[in-house]
C-alpha positions as a printed Julia matrix, in Angstrom:
180×3 Matrix{Float64}:
 122.74  -222.31  155.36
 126.25  -223.65  155.91
 128.4   -224.5   152.89
 131.57  -226.58  153.09
 134.5   -225.11  151.23
 137.28  -227.08  149.69
 140.33  -227.46  151.99
 142.58  -226.23  149.16
 140.78  -222.84  148.93
 140.9   -222.41  152.68
 144.62  -223.18  152.83
 145.37  -220.75  149.95
 143.39  -218.02  151.68
 145.12  -218.75  155.01
 148.55  -218.58  153.34
 147.67  -215.25  151.68
 146.47  -213.79  155.0
 149.58  -215.03  156.8
 151.77  -213.35  154.17
 149.81  -210.13  154.54
 150.15  -210.26  158.33
 153.92  -210.74  158.03
 154.28  -207.79  155.64
 152.17  -205.55  157.88
 154.07  -206.49  161.03
 157.4   -205.78  159.3
 156.43  -202.14  158.64
 157.72  -199.46  160.98
 155.3   -197.17  162.78
 156.27  -193.54  163.27
 154.83  -191.65  166.21
 154.3   -188.0   165.32
 153.99  -185.51  168.16
 153.86  -181.7   168.07
 157.37  -181.46  169.5
 158.85  -183.47  166.6
 156.67  -182.2   163.74
 154.69  -179.31  162.32
 151.47  -180.41  164.01
 150.14  -177.15  165.52
 148.82  -178.58  168.79
 148.39  -181.56  171.05
 144.64  -182.0   170.45
 144.32  -183.46  166.95
 140.86  -182.79  165.56
 141.22  -183.87  161.93
 143.62  -185.86  159.71
 143.25  -186.35  155.96
 145.4   -187.22  152.96
 145.6   -184.5   150.31
 145.36  -185.1   146.57
 149.17  -185.32  146.28
 149.41  -187.91  149.07
 150.5   -185.38  151.66
 149.05  -185.5   155.17
 146.98  -182.61  156.57
 146.54  -182.4   160.34
 144.17  -180.0   162.09
 145.19  -179.57  165.73
 145.22  -177.07  168.58
 146.74  -176.25  171.96
 143.63  -175.98  174.18
 145.28  -174.01  176.98
 146.93  -171.44  174.71
 144.15  -171.03  172.15
 146.59  -171.67  169.31
 146.11  -174.13  166.49
 145.7   -174.58  162.77
 146.91  -176.96  160.09
 150.14  -178.9   159.79
 150.93  -180.19  156.3
 153.36  -183.11  155.94
 154.95  -183.62  152.52
 155.59  -187.36  152.45
 158.02  -187.13  149.52
 160.29  -184.43  150.96
 159.53  -185.48  154.56
 159.0   -181.86  155.57
 156.3   -180.08  157.57
 154.63  -176.76  156.81
 152.62  -175.21  159.62
 149.76  -172.76  159.14
 148.77  -171.69  162.65
 146.35  -168.99  163.72
 149.28  -167.18  165.34
 150.94  -166.74  161.92
 148.07  -166.83  159.4
 145.21  -164.46  160.24
 142.67  -166.44  158.16
 143.34  -169.63  160.13
 141.54  -170.67  163.32
 142.63  -172.67  166.34
 139.67  -174.97  165.64
 139.99  -177.03  162.45
 136.93  -179.24  162.1
 137.22  -180.64  158.57
 139.39  -180.44  155.44
 138.22  -181.36  151.94
 139.74  -180.86  148.49
 138.09  -179.78  145.26
 138.94  -181.16  141.81
 141.72  -178.57  141.37
 143.37  -179.64  144.65
 142.29  -176.5   146.52
 141.86  -177.15  150.25
 138.6   -176.08  151.89
 138.88  -175.94  155.66
 135.97  -175.89  158.14
 137.05  -173.84  161.16
 135.64  -172.36  164.32
 135.98  -168.92  162.7
 134.6   -169.5   159.22
 135.14  -171.27  155.92
 138.77  -171.11  154.74
 140.08  -171.69  151.22
 143.79  -172.46  150.68
 145.04  -172.7   147.1
 148.61  -173.6   148.1
 149.76  -169.98  148.22
 147.1   -167.82  149.82
 144.25  -168.15  152.28
 140.73  -166.68  152.04
 138.25  -166.82  154.91
 134.5   -166.27  154.79
 132.65  -165.56  158.03
 129.67  -163.54  159.28
 131.51  -160.3   158.49
 132.0   -160.88  154.74
 129.36  -163.45  153.75
 125.69  -164.32  154.37
 126.75  -166.63  157.24
 125.05  -165.79  160.55
 127.5   -167.87  162.6
 131.25  -168.07  162.12
 131.57  -171.74  163.04
 131.82  -174.3   160.23
 131.52  -177.81  161.62
 132.02  -179.91  158.52
 131.92  -179.59  154.76
 131.62  -181.53  151.54
 132.54  -180.72  147.94
 129.87  -181.66  145.38
 130.91  -183.12  142.0
 130.15  -179.73  140.39
 132.58  -178.01  142.8
 129.95  -176.48  145.07
 131.05  -176.33  148.71
 128.34  -177.46  151.13
 128.85  -176.87  154.83
 127.17  -177.02  158.22
 127.24  -173.81  160.23
 125.45  -174.52  163.46
 125.98  -174.22  167.17
 124.05  -175.79  170.01
 124.36  -172.59  172.03
 122.95  -169.98  169.66
 120.45  -169.43  166.87
 121.23  -168.9   163.21
 121.93  -172.55  162.44
 122.02  -173.35  158.73
 123.42  -175.44  155.93
 125.06  -173.41  153.15
 126.09  -174.02  149.58
 128.76  -171.79  148.05
 130.16  -171.83  144.53
 133.56  -170.65  145.8
 133.2   -167.21  144.21
 130.0   -165.32  144.98
 126.84  -167.46  144.83
 125.51  -168.45  148.27
 122.42  -170.41  149.3
 121.29  -170.72  152.9
 119.02  -173.43  154.28
 117.97  -172.32  157.76
 117.13  -174.53  160.72
 114.22  -175.04  161.53
 112.54  -173.01  158.75
 113.9   -174.84  155.69
 115.5   -177.84  157.4
 113.57  -179.54  160.21
């Protein structure tokens, strides 16, 4: 059903949209490239705003096998880079970044689940956890703080979804036994 609207409402809405368009077009765009920033690679795989408004960028250099996380502090306009060449817990493949209620970063990487509290990194993989594969494709933080993540690969077995309390309690939901 078609409803006619009053011309006054339409003109007010059009004026508001025109004002918005003018304010958007007046803003400057900044192009950020690895050469000018702390982005640790040319292939950007993930970008997210942190709880403090900072920008987290997961990127890698495909040819060199280097990569990690670049963190841009928008207030100080400074970059911090956490690359796998400098931080042993980091991976060249950063697939996802989420933050818990305390602002701790949880990073899904090609070499495990990484926790960064702002000062130190901890990585869980098949060598120090119940994980059968090292790859973590994506993750989500539940309201109770539990970290849920997908550890699966199309080229090998051992695919599963995990829940982890961040300390010691793990649950594994295997594919195809517990998850079809």
